[in-house]
XYZ file of N, CA, C and O in Angstrom:
792
model
N -59.008 23.866 -10.602
C -57.979 23.590 -9.598
C -58.518 23.950 -8.218
O -58.944 25.079 -7.993
N -58.517 22.981 -7.302
C -58.981 23.251 -5.949
C -57.953 24.099 -5.207
O -56.776 24.111 -5.530
N -58.395 24.774 -4.176
C -57.509 25.671 -3.439
C -57.780 25.553 -1.951
O -58.709 24.885 -1.513
N -56.940 26.231 -1.181
C -57.178 26.345 0.251
C -58.089 27.540 0.488
O -58.121 28.482 -0.300
N -58.824 27.487 1.601
C -59.702 28.602 1.931
C -58.854 29.742 2.500
O -58.842 30.855 1.998
N -58.136 29.417 3.588
C -57.126 30.331 4.118
C -55.782 29.638 3.983
O -55.712 28.421 3.919
N -54.696 30.393 3.997
C -53.384 29.768 3.858
C -52.546 29.872 5.123
O -51.586 29.136 5.275
N -52.870 30.766 5.996
C -51.967 31.048 7.101
C -52.491 30.547 8.449
O -51.920 30.845 9.480
N -53.575 29.784 8.452
C -54.104 29.256 9.701
C -54.389 27.769 9.531
O -54.404 27.248 8.425
N -54.571 27.105 10.671
C -54.950 25.693 10.647
C -56.434 25.589 10.327
O -57.289 25.686 11.201
N -56.706 25.400 9.059
C -58.087 25.292 8.588
C -58.433 23.812 8.464
O -57.671 23.051 7.878
N -59.557 23.413 9.036
C -60.016 22.048 8.826
C -61.218 22.051 7.891
O -62.108 22.890 8.003
N -61.195 21.137 6.951
C -62.353 20.907 6.102
C -63.083 19.679 6.606
O -62.456 18.731 7.095
N -64.392 19.699 6.514
C -65.166 18.535 6.965
C -66.306 18.253 5.987
O -66.869 19.166 5.386
N -66.594 16.961 5.838
C -67.643 16.529 4.923
C -68.149 15.173 5.386
O -67.513 14.496 6.194
N -69.325 14.790 4.853
C -69.918 13.496 5.229
C -70.229 12.675 3.992
O -70.277 13.196 2.884
N -70.458 11.382 4.218
C -70.871 10.461 3.157
C -71.974 9.568 3.708
O -71.970 9.215 4.889
N -72.910 9.215 2.834
C -73.948 8.267 3.226
C -75.202 8.876 3.801
O -76.031 8.168 4.368
N -75.365 10.161 3.628
C -76.532 10.820 4.217
C -77.848 10.292 3.641
O -78.838 10.147 4.347
N -77.863 9.975 2.349
C -79.102 9.542 1.703
C -79.304 8.040 1.646
O -80.201 7.576 0.944
N -78.505 7.296 2.379
C -78.591 5.837 2.323
C -79.743 5.294 3.170
O -80.180 5.934 4.126
N -80.182 4.100 2.816
C -81.216 3.411 3.592
C -80.617 2.560 4.696
O -81.309 2.206 5.651
N -79.347 2.205 4.557
C -78.690 1.327 5.529
C -77.271 1.815 5.774
O -76.669 2.491 4.950
N -76.756 1.429 6.945
C -75.388 1.772 7.291
C -75.268 3.129 7.960
O -76.239 3.874 8.091
N -74.059 3.467 8.372
C -73.839 4.722 9.087
C -73.781 5.920 8.151
O -73.650 5.768 6.933
N -73.889 7.097 8.737
C -73.433 8.297 8.057
C -72.021 8.517 8.586
O -71.765 8.381 9.782
N -71.096 8.810 7.693
C -69.683 8.883 8.049
C -69.142 10.252 7.684
O -69.404 10.759 6.599
N -68.408 10.844 8.611
C -67.809 12.159 8.350
C -66.314 12.094 8.577
O -65.811 11.249 9.325
N -65.618 13.003 7.932
C -64.187 13.163 8.148
C -63.880 14.642 8.305
O -64.589 15.499 7.769
N -62.833 14.915 9.057
C -62.296 16.273 9.182
C -60.792 16.172 8.991
O -60.174 15.184 9.412
N -60.211 17.159 8.360
C -58.785 17.066 8.037
C -58.145 18.440 8.012
O -58.779 19.432 7.631
N -56.908 18.492 8.443
C -56.074 19.694 8.281
C -54.927 19.307 7.357
O -54.171 18.371 7.638
N -54.819 20.007 6.246
C -53.763 19.759 5.268
C -52.640 20.779 5.439
O -52.881 21.914 5.866
N -51.417 20.399 5.080
C -50.327 21.382 5.131
C -50.535 22.478 4.094
O -51.222 22.286 3.086
N -49.941 23.613 4.363
C -50.135 24.784 3.487
C -49.735 24.502 2.049
O -50.353 25.009 1.112
N -48.710 23.677 1.861
C -48.184 23.440 0.510
C -48.792 22.204 -0.153
O -48.297 21.739 -1.182
N -49.874 21.659 0.400
C -50.463 20.443 -0.163
C -51.037 20.711 -1.547
O -51.771 21.672 -1.764
N -50.694 19.829 -2.483
C -51.242 19.907 -3.839
C -51.508 18.501 -4.344
O -50.769 17.569 -4.023
N -52.548 18.350 -5.119
C -52.822 17.075 -5.768
C -53.734 17.338 -6.955
O -54.824 17.889 -6.791
N -53.303 16.926 -8.123
C -54.060 17.221 -9.342
C -55.280 16.316 -9.522
O -56.178 16.639 -10.303
N -55.305 15.186 -8.821
C -56.425 14.250 -8.956
C -57.555 14.603 -7.993
O -58.733 14.428 -8.304
N -57.208 15.113 -6.835
C -58.187 15.327 -5.757
C -59.344 16.208 -6.193
O -59.155 17.276 -6.770
N -60.553 15.724 -5.888
C -61.774 16.459 -6.192
C -62.870 15.906 -5.287
O -62.630 14.986 -4.495
N -64.043 16.460 -5.409
C -65.213 15.917 -4.734
C -65.259 14.405 -4.966
O -65.177 13.941 -6.109
N -65.382 13.630 -3.891
C -65.321 12.168 -4.010
C -66.377 11.615 -4.954
O -66.171 10.577 -5.593
N -67.514 12.301 -5.068
C -68.584 11.826 -5.959
C -68.174 11.918 -7.435
O -68.767 11.257 -8.283
N -67.180 12.757 -7.726
C -66.731 12.931 -9.100
C -65.545 12.032 -9.439
O -65.059 12.044 -10.571
N -65.089 11.250 -8.466
C -63.937 10.380 -8.660
C -64.375 8.924 -8.754
O -65.345 8.513 -8.110
N -63.638 8.145 -9.503
C -63.898 6.705 -9.545
C -63.442 6.070 -8.232
O -62.638 6.649 -7.485
N -63.963 4.886 -7.959
C -63.543 4.166 -6.757
C -62.028 3.945 -6.761
O -61.368 4.075 -5.729
N -61.482 3.632 -7.911
C -60.041 3.405 -8.029
C -59.252 4.652 -7.640
O -58.248 4.569 -6.919
N -59.710 5.827 -8.097
C -59.007 7.073 -7.758
C -59.151 7.412 -6.280
O -58.213 7.909 -5.657
N -60.335 7.144 -5.710
C -60.511 7.403 -4.272
C -59.562 6.540 -3.453
O -58.950 7.007 -2.486
N -59.452 5.264 -3.835
C -58.579 4.351 -3.094
C -57.111 4.725 -3.289
O -56.291 4.520 -2.390
N -56.777 5.279 -4.434
C -55.416 5.762 -4.676
C -55.113 6.979 -3.805
O -54.011 7.118 -3.251
N -56.088 7.863 -3.665
C -55.897 9.104 -2.914
C -55.862 8.893 -1.400
O -55.171 9.624 -0.684
N -56.608 7.927 -0.914
C -56.757 7.743 0.538
C -55.412 7.693 1.275
O -55.186 8.474 2.212
N -54.472 6.802 0.900
C -53.199 6.774 1.644
C -52.361 8.029 1.444
O -51.608 8.429 2.354
N -52.483 8.665 0.287
C -51.740 9.910 0.040
C -52.242 10.993 0.992
O -51.454 11.709 1.626
N -53.553 11.114 1.092
C -54.153 12.110 1.982
C -53.769 11.830 3.427
O -53.358 12.733 4.170
N -53.883 10.574 3.841
C -53.581 10.222 5.235
C -52.108 10.477 5.568
O -51.778 10.939 6.666
N -51.233 10.189 4.628
C -49.796 10.356 4.873
C -49.393 11.821 4.918
O -48.556 12.219 5.736
N -49.998 12.634 4.069
C -49.562 14.026 3.955
C -50.331 14.988 4.860
O -49.892 16.125 5.063
N -51.457 14.561 5.395
C -52.246 15.443 6.270
C -51.484 15.770 7.543
O -50.705 14.950 8.057
N -51.733 16.953 8.069
C -51.224 17.283 9.404
C -51.936 16.395 10.422
O -51.318 15.828 11.323
N -53.244 16.248 10.268
C -54.032 15.341 11.090
C -55.404 15.180 10.453
O -55.824 15.996 9.629
N -56.087 14.107 10.838
C -57.444 13.868 10.332
C -58.202 13.006 11.331
O -57.619 12.340 12.185
N -59.509 13.021 11.220
C -60.367 12.170 12.032
C -61.549 11.708 11.208
O -62.027 12.444 10.339
N -62.000 10.485 11.458
C -63.145 9.915 10.749
C -64.083 9.293 11.778
O -63.632 8.644 12.730
N -65.395 9.488 11.585
C -66.388 9.002 12.549
C -67.601 8.421 11.847
O -68.119 9.028 10.902
N -68.045 7.255 12.306
C -69.321 6.675 11.877
C -70.391 7.000 12.928
O -70.149 6.836 14.125
N -71.567 7.403 12.493
C -72.745 7.471 13.363
C -73.719 6.425 12.827
O -74.125 6.473 11.668
N -74.100 5.498 13.698
C -74.811 4.301 13.255
C -76.334 4.494 13.230
O -76.858 5.462 13.790
N -77.029 3.576 12.540
C -78.476 3.757 12.316
C -79.313 4.023 13.567
O -80.246 4.831 13.506
N -79.011 3.366 14.664
C -79.807 3.584 15.880
C -79.787 5.055 16.295
O -80.815 5.646 16.626
N -78.603 5.654 16.254
C -78.461 7.067 16.622
C -79.098 7.961 15.563
O -79.731 8.973 15.896
N -78.938 7.593 14.284
C -79.582 8.359 13.211
C -81.090 8.402 13.432
O -81.720 9.458 13.303
N -81.671 7.257 13.780
C -83.113 7.191 14.015
C -83.531 8.015 15.221
O -84.638 8.551 15.274
N -82.641 8.147 16.199
C -82.953 8.914 17.415
C -82.930 10.419 17.179
O -83.781 11.151 17.685
N -81.944 10.893 16.409
C -81.727 12.349 16.341
C -81.941 12.941 14.943
O -81.830 14.146 14.776
N -82.229 12.140 13.965
C -82.450 12.450 12.545
C -81.124 12.586 11.797
O -80.066 12.808 12.388
N -81.195 12.462 10.491
C -79.980 12.357 9.684
C -79.182 13.656 9.645
O -77.942 13.631 9.617
N -79.845 14.811 9.671
C -79.100 16.068 9.661
C -78.270 16.200 10.934
O -77.065 16.484 10.880
N -78.900 15.978 12.086
C -78.165 16.074 13.349
C -77.079 15.015 13.445
O -76.001 15.269 14.000
N -77.347 13.831 12.905
C -76.342 12.762 12.925
C -75.141 13.139 12.053
O -73.984 12.873 12.420
N -75.397 13.766 10.912
C -74.303 14.193 10.029
C -73.429 15.235 10.717
O -72.191 15.163 10.667
N -74.060 16.200 11.374
C -73.307 17.242 12.077
C -72.564 16.648 13.269
O -71.405 17.003 13.532
N -73.198 15.704 13.982
C -72.531 15.032 15.097
C -71.288 14.297 14.615
O -70.234 14.345 15.260
N -71.402 13.618 13.470
C -70.243 12.905 12.916
C -69.114 13.875 12.588
O -67.928 13.584 12.827
N -69.460 15.049 12.059
C -68.442 16.060 11.771
C -67.780 16.552 13.054
O -66.553 16.654 13.145
N -68.601 16.851 14.071
C -68.054 17.326 15.346
C -67.116 16.293 15.960
O -66.029 16.631 16.453
N -67.534 15.031 15.958
C -66.707 13.970 16.550
C -65.408 13.771 15.756
O -64.374 13.432 16.333
N -65.477 13.990 14.452
C -64.259 13.905 13.644
C -63.301 15.044 13.970
O -62.086 14.848 14.040
N -63.848 16.234 14.173
C -63.006 17.376 14.568
C -62.402 17.115 15.952
O -61.242 17.464 16.203
N -63.175 16.475 16.837
C -62.657 16.108 18.157
C -61.372 15.286 18.060
O -60.509 15.353 18.939
N -61.259 14.482 17.016
C -60.127 13.554 16.870
C -58.871 14.213 16.307
O -57.804 13.586 16.274
N -58.974 15.451 15.859
C -57.806 16.132 15.303
C -56.775 16.398 16.400
O -57.120 16.882 17.475
N -55.533 16.082 16.127
C -54.481 16.282 17.135
C -53.952 17.718 17.132
O -53.240 18.118 18.054
N -54.272 18.478 16.101
C -53.966 19.906 16.057
C -55.287 20.668 16.092
O -56.196 20.356 15.319
N -55.387 21.628 16.974
C -56.638 22.368 17.099
C -56.843 23.270 15.894
O -55.986 24.080 15.557
N -57.989 23.154 15.230
C -58.241 24.037 14.090
C -58.580 25.452 14.535
O -59.149 25.664 15.608
N -58.223 26.409 13.694
C -58.555 27.803 13.956
C -59.767 28.245 13.153
O -60.358 29.288 13.433
N -60.107 27.450 12.147
C -61.245 27.781 11.283
C -61.755 26.488 10.675
O -60.978 25.588 10.360
N -63.077 26.389 10.524
C -63.700 25.175 9.988
C -64.470 25.531 8.728
O -65.278 26.470 8.739
N -64.215 24.795 7.649
C -65.040 24.949 6.452
C -65.812 23.648 6.240
O -65.279 22.552 6.355
N -67.093 23.812 5.966
C -68.040 22.699 5.952
C -68.688 22.591 4.585
O -69.138 23.595 4.023
N -68.757 21.372 4.056
C -69.487 21.192 2.807
C -70.986 21.270 3.079
O -71.492 20.644 4.012
N -71.700 22.027 2.269
C -73.149 22.133 2.440
C -73.558 23.444 3.060
O -72.785 24.406 3.119
N -74.794 23.474 3.566
C -75.330 24.737 4.094
C -75.806 24.659 5.534
O -76.427 25.601 6.028
N -75.521 23.536 6.228
C -75.985 23.406 7.609
C -74.856 22.901 8.505
O -74.152 21.945 8.174
N -74.711 23.546 9.652
C -73.705 23.144 10.637
C -74.098 23.773 11.959
O -74.886 24.716 12.000
N -73.566 23.249 13.040
C -73.763 23.839 14.365
C -72.402 24.278 14.887
O -71.399 23.599 14.656
N -72.347 25.406 15.585
C -71.057 25.895 16.082
C -70.306 24.828 16.868
O -70.898 24.041 17.613
N -68.993 24.819 16.679
C -68.127 23.850 17.352
C -67.129 24.608 18.225
O -66.243 25.303 17.722
N -67.308 24.521 19.538
C -66.357 25.059 20.529
C -65.886 26.476 20.220
O -64.709 26.798 20.327
N -66.804 27.309 19.800
C -66.526 28.731 19.553
C -65.500 28.974 18.443
O -64.969 30.084 18.309
N -65.224 27.935 17.647
C -64.334 28.113 16.501
C -65.164 28.599 15.319
O -66.220 28.043 15.027
N -64.709 29.624 14.648
C -65.448 30.171 13.517
C -65.551 29.127 12.406
O -64.632 28.340 12.179
N -66.688 29.150 11.722
C -66.868 28.204 10.618
C -67.597 28.893 9.469
O -68.222 29.938 9.656
N -67.505 28.274 8.316
C -68.280 28.737 7.169
C -68.792 27.531 6.401
O -68.048 26.577 6.141
N -70.071 27.566 6.054
C -70.681 26.521 5.226
C -70.539 26.928 3.763
O -70.801 28.078 3.409
N -70.133 25.976 2.928
C -69.889 26.263 1.519
C -70.613 25.225 0.670
O -70.282 24.030 0.718
N -71.607 25.668 -0.063
C -72.335 24.760 -0.952
C -71.391 24.274 -2.045
O -70.666 25.066 -2.649
N -71.382 22.960 -2.248
C -70.465 22.309 -3.199
C -69.014 22.601 -2.861
O -68.146 22.665 -3.733
N -68.748 22.743 -1.576
C -67.384 23.016 -1.119
C -66.411 21.903 -1.438
O -65.204 22.140 -1.569
N -66.942 20.664 -1.584
C -66.054 19.539 -1.884
C -65.506 19.582 -3.302
O -64.580 18.846 -3.636
N -66.040 20.445 -4.135
C -65.488 20.614 -5.484
C -64.783 21.965 -5.630
O -64.421 22.359 -6.731
N -64.582 22.658 -4.479
C -63.951 23.974 -4.512
C -62.688 24.055 -3.662
O -61.752 24.787 -4.014
N -62.669 23.356 -2.542
C -61.576 23.518 -1.585
C -60.914 22.190 -1.247
O -61.580 21.180 -1.023
N -59.589 22.210 -1.182
C -58.800 20.999 -0.997
C -59.161 20.233 0.262
O -59.310 19.014 0.230
N -59.276 20.937 1.379
C -59.487 20.221 2.639
C -60.863 19.557 2.677
O -61.006 18.446 3.209
N -61.879 20.202 2.108
C -63.204 19.570 2.070
C -63.184 18.376 1.121
O -63.752 17.321 1.414
N -62.526 18.527 -0.024
C -62.422 17.414 -0.969
C -61.702 16.227 -0.328
O -62.115 15.072 -0.482
N -60.628 16.502 0.393
C -59.890 15.431 1.067
C -60.764 14.752 2.128
O -60.764 13.519 2.250
N -61.525 15.552 2.855
C -62.439 14.979 3.856
C -63.503 14.128 3.178
O -63.882 13.063 3.680
N -63.974 14.570 2.022
C -65.005 13.802 1.314
C -64.464 12.451 0.863
O -65.171 11.433 0.915
N -63.217 12.406 0.437
C -62.602 11.142 0.009
C -62.449 10.196 1.201
O -62.766 9.001 1.112
N -61.989 10.716 2.337
C -61.837 9.858 3.515
C -63.191 9.351 4.004
O -63.347 8.162 4.307
N -64.170 10.235 4.081
C -65.498 9.822 4.547
C -66.063 8.725 3.634
O -66.595 7.712 4.112
N -65.939 8.915 2.346
C -66.479 7.955 1.379
C -65.748 6.617 1.438
O -66.376 5.552 1.470
N -64.428 6.627 1.474
C -63.675 5.368 1.468
C -63.857 4.599 2.773
O -63.976 3.367 2.753
N -63.887 5.293 3.899
C -64.088 4.597 5.178
C -65.500 4.016 5.251
O -65.710 2.906 5.737
N -66.469 4.765 4.748
C -67.840 4.242 4.779
C -67.995 3.058 3.827
O -68.630 2.059 4.166
N -67.425 3.168 2.630
C -67.505 2.062 1.680
C -66.892 0.790 2.265
O -67.426 -0.315 2.087
N -65.767 0.937 2.960
C -65.117 -0.228 3.574
C -66.022 -0.862 4.625
O -66.109 -2.098 4.737
N -66.717 -0.028 5.391
C -67.647 -0.552 6.399
C -68.794 -1.297 5.731
O -69.191 -2.386 6.182
N -69.339 -0.743 4.660
C -70.456 -1.392 3.971
C -70.030 -2.713 3.338
O -70.807 -3.684 3.318
N -68.813 -2.787 2.855
C -68.309 -4.051 2.305
C -68.151 -5.092 3.407
O -68.379 -6.285 3.183
N -67.796 -4.627 4.588
C -67.664 -5.535 5.735
C -69.013 -6.129 6.134
O -69.153 -7.349 6.306
N -70.053 -5.298 6.250
C -71.352 -5.835 6.684
C -72.086 -6.540 5.544
O -73.024 -7.297 5.793
N -71.627 -6.319 4.305
C -72.165 -7.075 3.169
C -72.000 -8.577 3.396
O -72.869 -9.374 3.014
N -70.890 -8.968 4.020
C -70.622 -10.388 4.249
C -71.661 -11.010 5.175
O -71.939 -12.204 5.099
N -72.234 -10.190 6.053
C -73.256 -10.668 6.989
C -74.625 -10.772 6.313
O -75.406 -11.669 6.615
N -74.910 -9.849 5.413
C -76.198 -9.822 4.713
C -75.976 -9.643 3.208
O -76.316 -8.604 2.636
N -75.421 -10.642 2.530
C -75.068 -10.473 1.112
C -76.257 -10.256 0.194
O -76.090 -9.739 -0.923
N -77.467 -10.625 0.649
C -78.633 -10.503 -0.236
C -78.970 -9.051 -0.588
O -79.673 -8.791 -1.557
N -78.462 -8.076 0.172
C -78.734 -6.668 -0.123
C -77.690 -6.055 -1.063
O -77.859 -4.938 -1.524
N -76.602 -6.785 -1.276
C -75.508 -6.358 -2.160
C -74.940 -4.986 -1.786
O -74.683 -4.139 -2.655
N -74.729 -4.772 -0.490
C -74.152 -3.521 -0.022
C -72.741 -3.303 -0.551
O -72.278 -2.168 -0.608
N -72.073 -4.375 -0.923
C -70.735 -4.251 -1.497
C -70.780 -3.376 -2.744
O -69.844 -2.638 -3.037
N -71.900 -3.459 -3.462
C -72.056 -2.672 -4.687
C -72.826 -1.377 -4.448
O -72.375 -0.290 -4.823
N -73.993 -1.458 -3.812
C -74.841 -0.251 -3.710
C -74.546 0.602 -2.484
O -75.055 1.717 -2.360
N -73.737 0.068 -1.564
C -73.290 0.808 -0.370
C -74.441 1.310 0.504
O -74.276 2.227 1.302
N -75.619 0.697 0.358
C -76.760 1.088 1.183
C -77.648 2.151 0.574
O -78.659 2.535 1.170
N -77.294 2.630 -0.618
C -78.124 3.642 -1.267
C -79.429 3.023 -1.787
O -79.510 1.802 -1.981
N -80.448 3.832 -2.007
C -81.772 3.311 -2.395
C -81.863 2.947 -3.871
O -82.642 3.515 -4.627
N -81.060 1.988 -4.291
C -81.146 1.493 -5.661
C -82.365 0.578 -5.795
O -82.919 0.094 -4.800
N -82.738 0.328 -7.020
C -83.857 -0.586 -7.272
C -83.565 -1.965 -6.686
O -84.421 -2.589 -6.055
N -82.332 -2.427 -6.876
C -81.919 -3.736 -6.356
C -82.032 -3.790 -4.830
O -82.528 -4.766 -4.265
N -81.587 -2.732 -4.168
C -81.637 -2.690 -2.710
C -83.083 -2.699 -2.220
O -83.443 -3.426 -1.297
N -83.919 -1.894 -2.850
C -85.323 -1.840 -2.436
C -86.026 -3.189 -2.668
O -86.845 -3.607 -1.845
N -85.684 -3.856 -3.753
C -86.295 -5.163 -4.005
C -85.858 -6.191 -2.966
O -86.652 -7.039 -2.546
N -84.613 -6.100 -2.524
C -84.128 -7.000 -1.469
C -84.836 -6.709 -0.148
O -85.186 -7.634 0.599
N -85.066 -5.435 0.138
C -85.803 -5.067 1.352
C -87.221 -5.634 1.282
O -87.741 -6.178 2.263
N -87.835 -5.505 0.124
C -89.187 -6.027 -0.052
C -89.234 -7.549 0.186
O -90.163 -8.064 0.791
N -88.192 -8.243 -0.256
C -88.174 -9.704 -0.130
C -87.733 -10.178 1.249
O -88.327 -11.101 1.808
N -86.711 -9.525 1.811
C -86.104 -10.044 3.041
C -86.404 -9.199 4.285
O -86.085 -9.612 5.391
N -86.990 -8.016 4.100
C -87.274 -7.159 5.251
C -86.071 -6.318 5.647
O -85.101 -6.190 4.906
N -86.144 -5.748 6.843
C -85.100 -4.850 7.328
C -84.140 -5.578 8.258
O -84.519 -6.515 8.946
N -82.909 -5.093 8.288
C -81.891 -5.638 9.174
C -81.575 -4.620 10.267
O -82.069 -3.492 10.253
N -80.687 -5.010 11.160
C -80.250 -4.094 12.220
C -79.452 -2.917 11.652
O -79.221 -1.925 12.348
N -79.013 -3.029 10.392
C -78.230 -1.959 9.782
C -79.080 -0.967 9.002
O -78.563 0.041 8.512
N -80.362 -1.242 8.863
C -81.242 -0.316 8.150
C -81.702 0.816 9.074
O -81.848 0.628 10.285
N -81.942 1.961 8.483
C -82.416 3.132 9.220
C -83.939 3.070 9.276
O -84.611 3.306 8.281
N -84.472 2.770 10.430
C -85.914 2.544 10.557
C -86.724 3.824 10.372
O -87.909 3.773 10.059
N -86.087 4.968 10.554
C -86.795 6.242 10.413
C -86.879 6.686 8.954
O -87.561 7.657 8.645
N -86.196 5.978 8.063
C -86.227 6.320 6.645
C -87.365 5.579 5.955
O -87.757 4.494 6.360
N -87.874 6.169 4.895
C -88.909 5.516 4.103
C -88.230 4.500 3.183
O -87.736 4.837 2.112
N -88.188 3.266 3.647
C -87.486 2.232 2.919
C -88.230 1.837 1.637
O -87.628 1.593 0.602
N -89.549 1.752 1.749
C -90.420 1.402 0.620
C -91.681 2.240 0.735
O -91.973 2.786 1.794
N -92.468 2.328 -0.330
C -93.737 3.077 -0.245
C -94.638 2.555 0.880
O -95.270 3.329 1.570
N -94.651 1.249 1.068
C -95.436 0.701 2.183
C -94.554 0.555 3.409
O -93.345 0.435 3.300
N -95.154 0.570 4.571
C -94.412 0.460 5.819
C -93.943 -0.963 6.023
O -94.703 -1.909 5.883
N -92.657 -1.119 6.338
C -92.128 -2.436 6.649
C -91.821 -2.550 8.131
O -91.434 -1.585 8.770
N -91.971 -3.733 8.647
C -91.616 -3.983 10.039
C -90.428 -4.928 10.087
O -90.206 -5.725 9.179
N -89.691 -4.834 11.165
C -88.536 -5.700 11.345
C -89.015 -7.157 11.375
O -89.923 -7.497 12.115
N -88.397 -8.026 10.565
C -88.847 -9.428 10.543
C -88.610 -10.130 11.860
O -87.563 -9.975 12.466
N -89.602 -10.909 12.306
C -89.457 -11.624 13.576
C -88.724 -12.933 13.378
O -88.753 -13.518 12.318
């Protein structure tokens, strides 16, 4: 059973999705849940089926005190690296909260201080705490929706299914068709170096 970290303060949980992908943005969400929020299905988004994530998304959005979601796109990822881009996405998501958080809990082990608000990094926090789990579901569903949208522009990569992750199918499509504007040029797409097709 997931729980809240603190109960008497405005705690925001934040998490990202898409960090290990070859294409598309890294997406983060931050959320403040009400003290009495409960949901028996909610868990780390990676442990939930797509159907359950889509079921949870409107419930989370409706019951949250506030939330924010941010995409950081490949060009910026290539400029500042994926770790900094992930933290930037989290910061920008916290910026969007209409209630100021008093404490931030972060999934993982890396974060940068945000406006002098105390924070704690929690490894596997998305399977331990409600607000991080809720943020993980929002980050994942918003990113998946974006990848399905750009799939229509480049269907040969099948982003609708692989969401930009380095599957065998995705790598074979890169080998055949090259890189697009949505690919992260700083990532090792294939063992050999690829250049943007002219």
